[in-house]
């Protein structure tokens, strides 16, 4: 009978085994890997990534990562390739072929045809003595000592190693091509990820809500301004410059100190040195600033001029976290 503890132990052993296989990949990163990055970076066409079986699934994921990080890529199933899909391979394309054994029948048919086309071939394989490794221009080694599968048969460690090698390729290409956050945003305009990479403070700012009082404004009127604008805060502005801020917290602290506040002015209770950001600040960066200082509002200024206040709720309601 398999107990819960047996299940837990097996899961931990699997994770540890795959972790060790990934760590071992560092021993295989050499001049061949650097040459592969140069070849892909200098490619005048697309990067074709091919595989069969579980390796085909990994190839699909690598293609998705490369496309989203600035390297135009296409998946080519090794089996479908030899039944017509070879038509998608253009003369200037570079091909990556993924196979644990490097000796599958489809690979043995596909590789000679690609070589006759003149396309450079990069092999990702765990068998350096294979047909694929011998025929490829560059071989990237993903050898694993064993699979996590109890029978050492089902691809587990080997496919994880292939996936990590693909990630290493993608990250190196990003650095070599100086791929920046704004470039990433272009390819991810939708959903939460898109908002994290594209949404700026100006996109959330409500121009109609710009709570403002002068330093000599009465506390009563400051409270009215805070209530009307419903942001829990008002800026204290003098000569078109923000010199302080009054928050709900400042009001509560004042009431704890005195019951007689009718003679007090905004300057008497305001907090100095409020946190200020610009309208082109990324919303996710504004959120990090709010969390860092444990506050809920930020003053927004453009070219030195006060233009509004961004509230924590304005950011959270967009669902970027």
mmCIF file of C-alpha atoms in Angstrom, residues 14-28 55 58 98-102 124-129 140-149 151-165:
data_model
loop_
_atom_site.group_PDB
_atom_site.id
_atom_site.type_symbol
_atom_site.label_atom_id
_atom_site.label_comp_id
_atom_site.label_asym_id
_atom_site.label_seq_id
_atom_site.Cartn_x
_atom_site.Cartn_y
_atom_site.Cartn_z
ATOM 1 C CA UNK A 14 11.717 13.520 -8.202
ATOM 2 C CA UNK A 15 12.309 17.219 -7.640
ATOM 3 C CA UNK A 16 15.782 16.597 -6.226
ATOM 4 C CA UNK A 17 16.677 14.299 -9.108
ATOM 5 C CA UNK A 18 15.586 16.815 -11.735
ATOM 6 C CA UNK A 19 17.348 19.611 -9.857
ATOM 7 C CA UNK A 20 20.599 17.649 -9.970
ATOM 8 C CA UNK A 21 20.176 17.067 -13.703
ATOM 9 C CA UNK A 22 19.679 20.779 -14.289
ATOM 10 C CA UNK A 23 22.737 21.659 -12.211
ATOM 11 C CA UNK A 24 24.823 19.231 -14.257
ATOM 12 C CA UNK A 25 24.002 21.200 -17.417
ATOM 13 C CA UNK A 26 26.471 23.882 -16.331
ATOM 14 C CA UNK A 27 29.242 21.403 -17.171
ATOM 15 C CA UNK A 28 28.072 21.335 -20.790
ATOM 16 C CA UNK A 55 10.782 16.710 -27.310
ATOM 17 C CA UNK A 58 9.458 21.099 -25.308
ATOM 18 C CA UNK A 98 15.702 18.369 -30.158
ATOM 19 C CA UNK A 99 15.956 14.638 -29.434
ATOM 20 C CA UNK A 100 17.063 12.706 -26.368
ATOM 21 C CA UNK A 101 18.379 9.724 -28.326
ATOM 22 C CA UNK A 102 19.213 11.577 -31.529
ATOM 23 C CA UNK A 124 19.996 19.537 -28.512
ATOM 24 C CA UNK A 125 20.503 15.924 -27.486
ATOM 25 C CA UNK A 126 21.484 13.699 -24.611
ATOM 26 C CA UNK A 127 23.429 11.331 -26.849
ATOM 27 C CA UNK A 128 26.670 12.706 -28.241
ATOM 28 C CA UNK A 129 27.248 9.482 -30.200
ATOM 29 C CA UNK A 140 24.332 21.231 -27.220
ATOM 30 C CA UNK A 141 24.651 18.462 -24.658
ATOM 31 C CA UNK A 142 21.630 17.707 -22.429
ATOM 32 C CA UNK A 143 22.795 14.345 -21.110
ATOM 33 C CA UNK A 144 21.153 13.225 -17.862
ATOM 34 C CA UNK A 145 22.361 10.420 -15.626
ATOM 35 C CA UNK A 146 18.886 8.918 -15.335
ATOM 36 C CA UNK A 147 15.198 9.700 -15.544
ATOM 37 C CA UNK A 148 13.074 10.230 -12.438
ATOM 38 C CA UNK A 149 10.706 7.619 -13.810
ATOM 39 C CA UNK A 151 11.602 2.444 -14.746
ATOM 40 C CA UNK A 152 14.087 4.995 -16.110
ATOM 41 C CA UNK A 153 11.969 5.191 -19.256
ATOM 42 C CA UNK A 154 9.482 8.090 -19.261
ATOM 43 C CA UNK A 155 11.174 11.382 -20.253
ATOM 44 C CA UNK A 156 11.350 13.459 -17.081
ATOM 45 C CA UNK A 157 14.844 14.680 -16.260
ATOM 46 C CA UNK A 158 15.768 14.684 -19.954
ATOM 47 C CA UNK A 159 12.875 16.898 -21.047
ATOM 48 C CA UNK A 160 13.483 19.235 -18.102
ATOM 49 C CA UNK A 161 17.112 19.531 -19.232
ATOM 50 C CA UNK A 162 15.958 20.333 -22.777
ATOM 51 C CA UNK A 163 13.596 22.985 -21.466
ATOM 52 C CA UNK A 164 16.291 24.625 -19.340
ATOM 53 C CA UNK A 165 18.735 24.622 -22.253
#
